[in-house]
PDB file of C-alpha atoms in Angstrom:
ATOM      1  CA  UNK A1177      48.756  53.785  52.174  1.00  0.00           C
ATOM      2  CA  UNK A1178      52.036  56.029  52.061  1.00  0.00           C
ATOM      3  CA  UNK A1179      55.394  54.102  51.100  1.00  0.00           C
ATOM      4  CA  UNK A1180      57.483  53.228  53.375  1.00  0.00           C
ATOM      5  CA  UNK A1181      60.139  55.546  53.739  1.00  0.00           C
ATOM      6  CA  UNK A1182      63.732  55.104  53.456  1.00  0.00           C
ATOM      7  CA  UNK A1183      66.684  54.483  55.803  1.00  0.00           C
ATOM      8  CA  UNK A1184      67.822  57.766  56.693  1.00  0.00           C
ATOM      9  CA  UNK A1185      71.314  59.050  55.970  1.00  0.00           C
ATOM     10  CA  UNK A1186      73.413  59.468  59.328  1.00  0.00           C
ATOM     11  CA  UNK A1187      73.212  63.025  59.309  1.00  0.00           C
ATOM     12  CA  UNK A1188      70.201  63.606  58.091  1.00  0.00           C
ATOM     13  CA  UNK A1189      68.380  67.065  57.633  1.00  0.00           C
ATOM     14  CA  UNK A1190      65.428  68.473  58.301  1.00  0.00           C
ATOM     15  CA  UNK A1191      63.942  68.231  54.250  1.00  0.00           C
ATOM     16  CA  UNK A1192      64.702  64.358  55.213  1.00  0.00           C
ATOM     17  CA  UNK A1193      63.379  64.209  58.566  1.00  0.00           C
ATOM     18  CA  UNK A1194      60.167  65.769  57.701  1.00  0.00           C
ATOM     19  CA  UNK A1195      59.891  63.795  54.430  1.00  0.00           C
ATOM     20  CA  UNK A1196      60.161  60.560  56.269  1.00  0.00           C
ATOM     21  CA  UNK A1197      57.655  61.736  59.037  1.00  0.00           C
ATOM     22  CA  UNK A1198      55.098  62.439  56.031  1.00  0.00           C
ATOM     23  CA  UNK A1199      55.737  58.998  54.966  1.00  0.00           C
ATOM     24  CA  UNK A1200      54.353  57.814  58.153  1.00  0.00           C
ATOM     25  CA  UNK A1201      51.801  59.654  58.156  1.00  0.00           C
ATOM     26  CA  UNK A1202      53.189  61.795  60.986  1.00  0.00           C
ATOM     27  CA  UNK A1203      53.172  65.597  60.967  1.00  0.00           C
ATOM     28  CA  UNK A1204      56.310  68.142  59.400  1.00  0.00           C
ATOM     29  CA  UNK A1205      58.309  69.476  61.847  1.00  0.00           C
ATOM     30  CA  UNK A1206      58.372  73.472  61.525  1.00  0.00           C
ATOM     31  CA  UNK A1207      61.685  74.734  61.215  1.00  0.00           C
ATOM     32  CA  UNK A1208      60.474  77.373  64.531  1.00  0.00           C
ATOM     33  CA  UNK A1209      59.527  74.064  66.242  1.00  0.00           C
ATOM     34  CA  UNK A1210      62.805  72.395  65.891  1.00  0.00           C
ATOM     35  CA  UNK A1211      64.150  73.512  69.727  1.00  0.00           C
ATOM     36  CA  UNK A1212      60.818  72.084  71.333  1.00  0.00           C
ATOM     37  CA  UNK A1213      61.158  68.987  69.604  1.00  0.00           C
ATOM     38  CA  UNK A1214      64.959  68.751  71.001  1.00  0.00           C
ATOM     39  CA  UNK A1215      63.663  69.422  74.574  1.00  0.00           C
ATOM     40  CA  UNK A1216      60.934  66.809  74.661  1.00  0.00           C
ATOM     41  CA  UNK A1217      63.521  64.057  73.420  1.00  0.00           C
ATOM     42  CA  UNK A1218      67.258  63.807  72.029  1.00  0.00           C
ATOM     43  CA  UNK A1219      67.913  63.826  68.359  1.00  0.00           C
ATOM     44  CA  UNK A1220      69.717  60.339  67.911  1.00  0.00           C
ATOM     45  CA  UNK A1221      66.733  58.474  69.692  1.00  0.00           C
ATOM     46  CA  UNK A1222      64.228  60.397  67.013  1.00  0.00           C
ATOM     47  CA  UNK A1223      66.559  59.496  64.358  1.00  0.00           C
ATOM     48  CA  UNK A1224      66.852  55.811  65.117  1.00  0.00           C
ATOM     49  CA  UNK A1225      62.649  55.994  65.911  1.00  0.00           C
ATOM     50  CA  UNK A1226      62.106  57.347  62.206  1.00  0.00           C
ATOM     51  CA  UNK A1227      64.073  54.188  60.456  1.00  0.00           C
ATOM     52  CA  UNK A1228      62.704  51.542  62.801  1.00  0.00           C
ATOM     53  CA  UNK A1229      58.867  53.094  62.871  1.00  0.00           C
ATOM     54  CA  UNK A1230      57.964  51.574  58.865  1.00  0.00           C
ATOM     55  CA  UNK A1231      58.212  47.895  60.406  1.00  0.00           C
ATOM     56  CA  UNK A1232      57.655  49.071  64.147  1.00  0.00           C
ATOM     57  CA  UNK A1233      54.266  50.146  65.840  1.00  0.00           C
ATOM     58  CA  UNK A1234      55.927  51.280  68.459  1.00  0.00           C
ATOM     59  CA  UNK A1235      58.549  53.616  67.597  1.00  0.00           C
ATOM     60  CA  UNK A1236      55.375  55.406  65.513  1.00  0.00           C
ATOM     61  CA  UNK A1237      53.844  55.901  68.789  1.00  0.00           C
ATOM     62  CA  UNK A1238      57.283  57.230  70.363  1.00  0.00           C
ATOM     63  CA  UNK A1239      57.414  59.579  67.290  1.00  0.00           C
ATOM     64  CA  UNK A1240      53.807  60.620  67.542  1.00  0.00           C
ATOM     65  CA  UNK A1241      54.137  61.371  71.380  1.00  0.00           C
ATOM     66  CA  UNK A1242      57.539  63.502  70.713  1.00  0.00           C
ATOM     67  CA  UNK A1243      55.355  65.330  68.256  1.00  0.00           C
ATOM     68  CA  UNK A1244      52.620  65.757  70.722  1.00  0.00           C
ATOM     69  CA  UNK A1245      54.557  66.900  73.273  1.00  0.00           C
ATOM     70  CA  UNK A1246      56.296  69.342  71.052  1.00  0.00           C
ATOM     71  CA  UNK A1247      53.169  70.949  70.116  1.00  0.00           C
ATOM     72  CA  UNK A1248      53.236  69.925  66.541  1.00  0.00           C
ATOM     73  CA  UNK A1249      50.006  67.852  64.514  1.00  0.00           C
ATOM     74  CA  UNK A1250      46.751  67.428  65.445  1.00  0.00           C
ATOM     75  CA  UNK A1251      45.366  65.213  67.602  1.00  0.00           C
ATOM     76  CA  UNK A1252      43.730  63.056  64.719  1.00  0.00           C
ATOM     77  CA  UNK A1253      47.091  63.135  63.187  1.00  0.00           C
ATOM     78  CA  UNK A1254      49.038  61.671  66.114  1.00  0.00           C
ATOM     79  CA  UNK A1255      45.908  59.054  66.486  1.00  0.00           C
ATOM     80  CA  UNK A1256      46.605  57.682  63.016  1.00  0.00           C
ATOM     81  CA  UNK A1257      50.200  57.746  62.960  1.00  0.00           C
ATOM     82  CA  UNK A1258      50.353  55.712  66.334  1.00  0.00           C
ATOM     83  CA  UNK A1259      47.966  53.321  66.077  1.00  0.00           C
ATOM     84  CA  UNK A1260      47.652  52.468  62.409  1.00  0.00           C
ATOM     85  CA  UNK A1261      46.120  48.884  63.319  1.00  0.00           C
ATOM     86  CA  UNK A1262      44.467  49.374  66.515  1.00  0.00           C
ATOM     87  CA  UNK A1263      43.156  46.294  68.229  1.00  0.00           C
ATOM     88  CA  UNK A1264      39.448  46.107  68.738  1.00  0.00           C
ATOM     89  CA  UNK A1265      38.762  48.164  71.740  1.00  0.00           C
ATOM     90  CA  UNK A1266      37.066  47.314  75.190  1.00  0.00           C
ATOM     91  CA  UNK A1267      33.281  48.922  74.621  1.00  0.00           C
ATOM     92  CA  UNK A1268      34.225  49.970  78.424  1.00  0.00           C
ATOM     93  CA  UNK A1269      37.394  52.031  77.207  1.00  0.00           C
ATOM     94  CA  UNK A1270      37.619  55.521  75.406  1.00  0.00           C
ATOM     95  CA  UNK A1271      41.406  54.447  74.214  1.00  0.00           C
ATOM     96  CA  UNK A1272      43.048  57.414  75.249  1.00  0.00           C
ATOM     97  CA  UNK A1273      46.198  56.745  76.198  1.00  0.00           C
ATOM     98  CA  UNK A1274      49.340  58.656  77.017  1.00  0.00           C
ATOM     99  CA  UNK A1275      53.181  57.093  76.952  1.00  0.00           C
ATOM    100  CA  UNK A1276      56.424  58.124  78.708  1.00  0.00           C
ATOM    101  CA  UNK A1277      59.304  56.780  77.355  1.00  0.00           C
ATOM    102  CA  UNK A1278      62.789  55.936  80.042  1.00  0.00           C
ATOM    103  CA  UNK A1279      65.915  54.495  79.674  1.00  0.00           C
ATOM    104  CA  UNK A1280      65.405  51.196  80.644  1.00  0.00           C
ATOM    105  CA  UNK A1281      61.418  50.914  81.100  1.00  0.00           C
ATOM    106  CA  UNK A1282      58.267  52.524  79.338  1.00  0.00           C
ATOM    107  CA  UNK A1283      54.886  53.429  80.785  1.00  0.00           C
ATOM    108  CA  UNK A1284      51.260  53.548  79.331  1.00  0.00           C
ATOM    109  CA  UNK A1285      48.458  55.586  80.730  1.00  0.00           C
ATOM    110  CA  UNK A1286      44.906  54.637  79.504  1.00  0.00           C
ATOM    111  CA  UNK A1287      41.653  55.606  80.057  1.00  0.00           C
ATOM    112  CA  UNK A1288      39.806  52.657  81.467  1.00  0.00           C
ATOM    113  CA  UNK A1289      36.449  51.742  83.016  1.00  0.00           C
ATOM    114  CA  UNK A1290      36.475  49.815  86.387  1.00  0.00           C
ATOM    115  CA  UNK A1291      33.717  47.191  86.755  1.00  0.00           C
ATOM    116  CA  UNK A1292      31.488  49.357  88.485  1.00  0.00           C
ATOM    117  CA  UNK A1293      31.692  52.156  85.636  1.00  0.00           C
ATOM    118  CA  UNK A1294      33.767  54.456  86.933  1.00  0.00           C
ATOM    119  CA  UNK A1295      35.997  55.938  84.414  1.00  0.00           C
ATOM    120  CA  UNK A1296      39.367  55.606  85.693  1.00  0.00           C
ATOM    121  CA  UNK A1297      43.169  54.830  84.659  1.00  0.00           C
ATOM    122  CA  UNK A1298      45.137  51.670  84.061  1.00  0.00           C
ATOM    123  CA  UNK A1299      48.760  52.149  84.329  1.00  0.00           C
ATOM    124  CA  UNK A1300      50.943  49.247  82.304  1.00  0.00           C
ATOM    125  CA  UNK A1301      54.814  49.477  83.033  1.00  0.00           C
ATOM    126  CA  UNK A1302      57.238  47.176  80.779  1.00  0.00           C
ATOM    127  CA  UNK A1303      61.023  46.456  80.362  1.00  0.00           C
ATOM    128  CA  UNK A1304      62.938  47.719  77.091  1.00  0.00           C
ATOM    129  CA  UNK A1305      64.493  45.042  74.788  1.00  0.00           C
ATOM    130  CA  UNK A1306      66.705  47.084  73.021  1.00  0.00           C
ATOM    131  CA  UNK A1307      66.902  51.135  71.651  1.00  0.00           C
ATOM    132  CA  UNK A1308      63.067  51.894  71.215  1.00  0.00           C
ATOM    133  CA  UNK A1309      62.127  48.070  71.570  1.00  0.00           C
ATOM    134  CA  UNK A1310      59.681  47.936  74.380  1.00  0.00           C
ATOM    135  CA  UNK A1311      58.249  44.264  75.276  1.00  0.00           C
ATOM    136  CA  UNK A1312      54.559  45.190  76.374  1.00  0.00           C
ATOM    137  CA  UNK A1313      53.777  41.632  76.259  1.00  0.00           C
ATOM    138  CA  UNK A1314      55.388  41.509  79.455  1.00  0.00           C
ATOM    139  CA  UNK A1315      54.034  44.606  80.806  1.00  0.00           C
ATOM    140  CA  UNK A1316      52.534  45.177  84.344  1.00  0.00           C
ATOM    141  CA  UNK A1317      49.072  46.333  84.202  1.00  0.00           C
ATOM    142  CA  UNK A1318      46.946  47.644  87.022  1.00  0.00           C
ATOM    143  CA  UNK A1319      43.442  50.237  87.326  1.00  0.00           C
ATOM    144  CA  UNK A1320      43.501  52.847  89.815  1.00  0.00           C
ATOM    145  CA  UNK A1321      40.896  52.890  92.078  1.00  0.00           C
ATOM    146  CA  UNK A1322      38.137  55.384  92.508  1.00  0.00           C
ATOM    147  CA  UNK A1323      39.979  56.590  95.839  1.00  0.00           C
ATOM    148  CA  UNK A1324      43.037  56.598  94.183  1.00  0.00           C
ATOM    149  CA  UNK A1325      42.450  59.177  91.173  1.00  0.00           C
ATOM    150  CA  UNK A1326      42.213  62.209  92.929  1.00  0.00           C
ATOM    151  CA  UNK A1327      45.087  61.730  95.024  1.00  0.00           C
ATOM    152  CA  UNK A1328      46.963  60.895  91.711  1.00  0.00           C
ATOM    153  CA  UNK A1329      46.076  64.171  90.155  1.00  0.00           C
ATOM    154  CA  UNK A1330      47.048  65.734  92.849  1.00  0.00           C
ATOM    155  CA  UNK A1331      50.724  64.508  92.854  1.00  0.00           C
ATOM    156  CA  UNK A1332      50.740  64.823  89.032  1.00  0.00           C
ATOM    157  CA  UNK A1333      49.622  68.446  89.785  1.00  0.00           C
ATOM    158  CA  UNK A1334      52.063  69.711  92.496  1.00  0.00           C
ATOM    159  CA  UNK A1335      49.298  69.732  95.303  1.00  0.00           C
ATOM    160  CA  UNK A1336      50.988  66.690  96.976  1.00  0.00           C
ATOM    161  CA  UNK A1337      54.593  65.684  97.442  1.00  0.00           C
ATOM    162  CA  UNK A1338      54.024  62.306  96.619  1.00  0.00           C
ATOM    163  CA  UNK A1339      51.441  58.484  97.184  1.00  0.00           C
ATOM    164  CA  UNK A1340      51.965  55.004  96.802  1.00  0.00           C
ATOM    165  CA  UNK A1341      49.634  52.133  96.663  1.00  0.00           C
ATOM    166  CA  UNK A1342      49.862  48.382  96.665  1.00  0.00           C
ATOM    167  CA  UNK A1343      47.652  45.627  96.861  1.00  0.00           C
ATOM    168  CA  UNK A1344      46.626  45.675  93.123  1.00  0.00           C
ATOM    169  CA  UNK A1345      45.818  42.512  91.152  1.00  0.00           C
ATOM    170  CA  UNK A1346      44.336  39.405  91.692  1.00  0.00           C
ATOM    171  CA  UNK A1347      47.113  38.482  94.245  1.00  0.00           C
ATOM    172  CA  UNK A1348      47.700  42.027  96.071  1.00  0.00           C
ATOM    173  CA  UNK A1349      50.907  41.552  95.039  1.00  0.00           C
ATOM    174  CA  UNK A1350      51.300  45.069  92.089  1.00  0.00           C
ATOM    175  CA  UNK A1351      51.635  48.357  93.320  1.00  0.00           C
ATOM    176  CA  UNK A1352      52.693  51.823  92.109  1.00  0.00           C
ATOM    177  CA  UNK A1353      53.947  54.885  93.522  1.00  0.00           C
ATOM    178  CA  UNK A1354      54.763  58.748  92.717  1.00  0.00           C
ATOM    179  CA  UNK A1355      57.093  61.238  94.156  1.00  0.00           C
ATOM    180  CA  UNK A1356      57.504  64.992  92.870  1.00  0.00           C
ATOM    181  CA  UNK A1357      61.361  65.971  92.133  1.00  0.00           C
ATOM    182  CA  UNK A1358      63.352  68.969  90.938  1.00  0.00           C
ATOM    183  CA  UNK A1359      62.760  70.613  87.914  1.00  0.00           C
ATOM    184  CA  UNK A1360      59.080  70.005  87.633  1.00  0.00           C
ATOM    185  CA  UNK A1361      59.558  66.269  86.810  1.00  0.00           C
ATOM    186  CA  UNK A1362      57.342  63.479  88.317  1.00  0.00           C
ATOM    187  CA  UNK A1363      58.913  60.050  89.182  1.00  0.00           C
ATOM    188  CA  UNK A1364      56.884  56.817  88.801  1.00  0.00           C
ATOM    189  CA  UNK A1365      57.697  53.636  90.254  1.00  0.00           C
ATOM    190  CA  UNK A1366      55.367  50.229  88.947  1.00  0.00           C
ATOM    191  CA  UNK A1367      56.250  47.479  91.360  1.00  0.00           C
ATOM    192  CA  UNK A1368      55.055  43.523  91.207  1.00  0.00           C
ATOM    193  CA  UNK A1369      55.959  40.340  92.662  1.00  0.00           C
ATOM    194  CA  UNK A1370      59.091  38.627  90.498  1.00  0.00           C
ATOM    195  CA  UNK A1371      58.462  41.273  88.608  1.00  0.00           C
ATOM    196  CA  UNK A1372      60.695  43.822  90.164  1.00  0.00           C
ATOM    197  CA  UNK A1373      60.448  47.548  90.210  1.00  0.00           C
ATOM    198  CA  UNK A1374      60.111  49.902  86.787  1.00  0.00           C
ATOM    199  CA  UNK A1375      60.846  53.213  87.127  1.00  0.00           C
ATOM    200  CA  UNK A1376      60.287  56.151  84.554  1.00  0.00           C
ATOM    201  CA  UNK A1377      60.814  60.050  84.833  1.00  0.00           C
ATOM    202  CA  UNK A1378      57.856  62.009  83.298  1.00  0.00           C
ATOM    203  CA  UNK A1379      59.635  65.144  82.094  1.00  0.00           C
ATOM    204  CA  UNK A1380      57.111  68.084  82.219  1.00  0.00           C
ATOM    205  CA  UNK A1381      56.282  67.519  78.468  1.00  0.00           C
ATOM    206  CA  UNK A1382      54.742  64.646  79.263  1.00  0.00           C
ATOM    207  CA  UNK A1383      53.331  65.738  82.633  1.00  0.00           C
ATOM    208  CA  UNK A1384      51.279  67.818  80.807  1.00  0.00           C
ATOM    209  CA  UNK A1385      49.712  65.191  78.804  1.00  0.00           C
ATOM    210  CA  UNK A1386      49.313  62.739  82.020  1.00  0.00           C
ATOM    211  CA  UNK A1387      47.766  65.127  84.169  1.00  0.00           C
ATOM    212  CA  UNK A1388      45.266  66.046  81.133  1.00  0.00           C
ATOM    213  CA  UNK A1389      44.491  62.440  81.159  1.00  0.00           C
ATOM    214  CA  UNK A1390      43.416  62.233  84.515  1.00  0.00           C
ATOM    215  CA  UNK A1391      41.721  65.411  84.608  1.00  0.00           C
ATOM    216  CA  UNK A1392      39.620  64.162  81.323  1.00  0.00           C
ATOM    217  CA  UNK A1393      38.786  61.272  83.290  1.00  0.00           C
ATOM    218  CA  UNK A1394      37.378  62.821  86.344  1.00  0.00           C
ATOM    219  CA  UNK A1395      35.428  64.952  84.341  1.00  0.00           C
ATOM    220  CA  UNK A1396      33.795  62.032  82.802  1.00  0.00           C
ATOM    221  CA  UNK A1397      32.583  61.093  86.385  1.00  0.00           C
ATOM    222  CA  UNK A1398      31.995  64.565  87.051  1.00  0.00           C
ATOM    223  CA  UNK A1399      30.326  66.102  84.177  1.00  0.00           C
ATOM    224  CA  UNK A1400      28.401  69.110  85.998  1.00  0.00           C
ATOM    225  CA  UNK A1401      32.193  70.144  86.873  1.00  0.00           C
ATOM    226  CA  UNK A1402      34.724  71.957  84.013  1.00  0.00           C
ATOM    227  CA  UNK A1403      38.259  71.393  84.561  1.00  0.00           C
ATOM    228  CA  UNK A1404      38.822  74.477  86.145  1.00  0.00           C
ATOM    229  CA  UNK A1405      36.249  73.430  89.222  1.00  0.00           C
ATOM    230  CA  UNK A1406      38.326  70.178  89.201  1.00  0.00           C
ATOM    231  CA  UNK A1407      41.397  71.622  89.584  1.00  0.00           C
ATOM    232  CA  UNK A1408      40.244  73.842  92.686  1.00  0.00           C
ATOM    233  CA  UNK A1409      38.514  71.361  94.160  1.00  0.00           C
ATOM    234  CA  UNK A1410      41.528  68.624  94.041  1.00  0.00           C
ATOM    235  CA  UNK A1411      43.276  71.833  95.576  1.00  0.00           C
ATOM    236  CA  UNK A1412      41.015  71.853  98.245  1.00  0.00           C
ATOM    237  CA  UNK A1413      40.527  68.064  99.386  1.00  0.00           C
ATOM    238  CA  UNK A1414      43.538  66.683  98.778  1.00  0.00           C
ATOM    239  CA  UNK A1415      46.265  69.477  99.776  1.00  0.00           C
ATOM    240  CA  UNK A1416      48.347  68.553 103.274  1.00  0.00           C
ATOM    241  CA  UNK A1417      46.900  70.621 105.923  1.00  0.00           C
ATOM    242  CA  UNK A1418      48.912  72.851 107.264  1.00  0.00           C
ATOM    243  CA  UNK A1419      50.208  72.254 110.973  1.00  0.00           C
TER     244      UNK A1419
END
């Protein structure tokens, strides 16, 4: 197991970045790569993410998602580095999971089974405690429906302008909705009773990674189709008719 790695200085440069990502067990940062990393997130946050992430789970995953999103590491890599005491899984789940980081709330999308076996997504929304403190504990958690994934995809795709849903959970009292805004971002709202409403941004970084999810997951219920097929086919079911 690597050693932790030391507080960083406050300016710190890229030799120290990147040796503190190593010591994670995270992936360098090129030096041609810098300017994508610096559009997926800002440079303080990833800063004060590297010296919380030796005692903090979380602010590994935020790391290994900024990564992702940049284009840097394998997939293995970012797996590791994220989740480097995973829970036992649900046999029903494949784990996959994508997170989108806001302000004042987080979001998790993972690939999840409903009870009849379709593979689907659960969407968990939670409050932030603090800079890169996110209290999942007290997350909301609901599974789309089968109905509800294509339309999804489509939102998360551009074919539709935006959905919402309610009467998710035990009570019908959760719901979730998604509207399409400039500059290619998508903007997700995770509602439940005394609960409130958490609402996160997904920048197109992580749109890409979202949409990917869902598309996986289709596929999986779908296997004579390739993603290509998918695509078209959302395109053609799920597009507004025009008047």
């Amino acid at each position: 197991m690597p050693p932790h790695p030391s507080a960083l200085s406050a300016r710190p440069t890229l030799a120290e970045i990147n040796a503190a990502l190593v010591g994670l067990g995270l992936p360098r940062i090129p030096q041609e790569k810098i300017a994508s990393v610096l559009q997926v997130e800002d440079r303080a946050r990833i800063v004060a993410a590297i010296d919380r992430a030796p005692q903090d789970a979380e602010a590994r995953r935020f790391l290994a998602d900024v990564l992702s999103a940049a284009g840097i590491g394998s997939e293995a890599a970012i797996d590791t580095a994220s989740n480097p005491a995973p829970e036992q899984p649900d046999p029903r789940m494949d784990n996959a999971a994508v997170h989108v980081y806001g302000g004042r709330f987080a979001l998790c999308f993972e690939a999840d089974t409903t009870r009849q076996g379709f593979p689907t997504v659960a969407l968990d929304a939670t409050n932030a405690d603090g800079p890169m403190q996110y209290n999942w504990s007290q997350k909301i958690r609901l599974q789309l429906t089968r109905a509800e994934m294509p339309v999804v995809t489509a939102v998360l795709l551009g074919v539709l302008p935006g959905c919402e849903f309610k009467n998710h959970g035990q009570d019908k009292d959760k719901g979730f909705s998604l509207e399409r805004q400039k500059g290619g971002r998508v903007y997700v709202k995770v509602f439940a009773r005394e609960q409130g409403v958490k609402g996160v941004p997904i920048i197109p970084a992580d749109l890409f990674f979202v949409s990917a999810l869902f598309i996986r997951q289709l596929q999986k219920a779908c296997p004579w189709m390739n993603a290509t097929s998918l695509v078209e086919l959302i395109k053609l079911t799920q597009a507004i008719p025009e008047s």
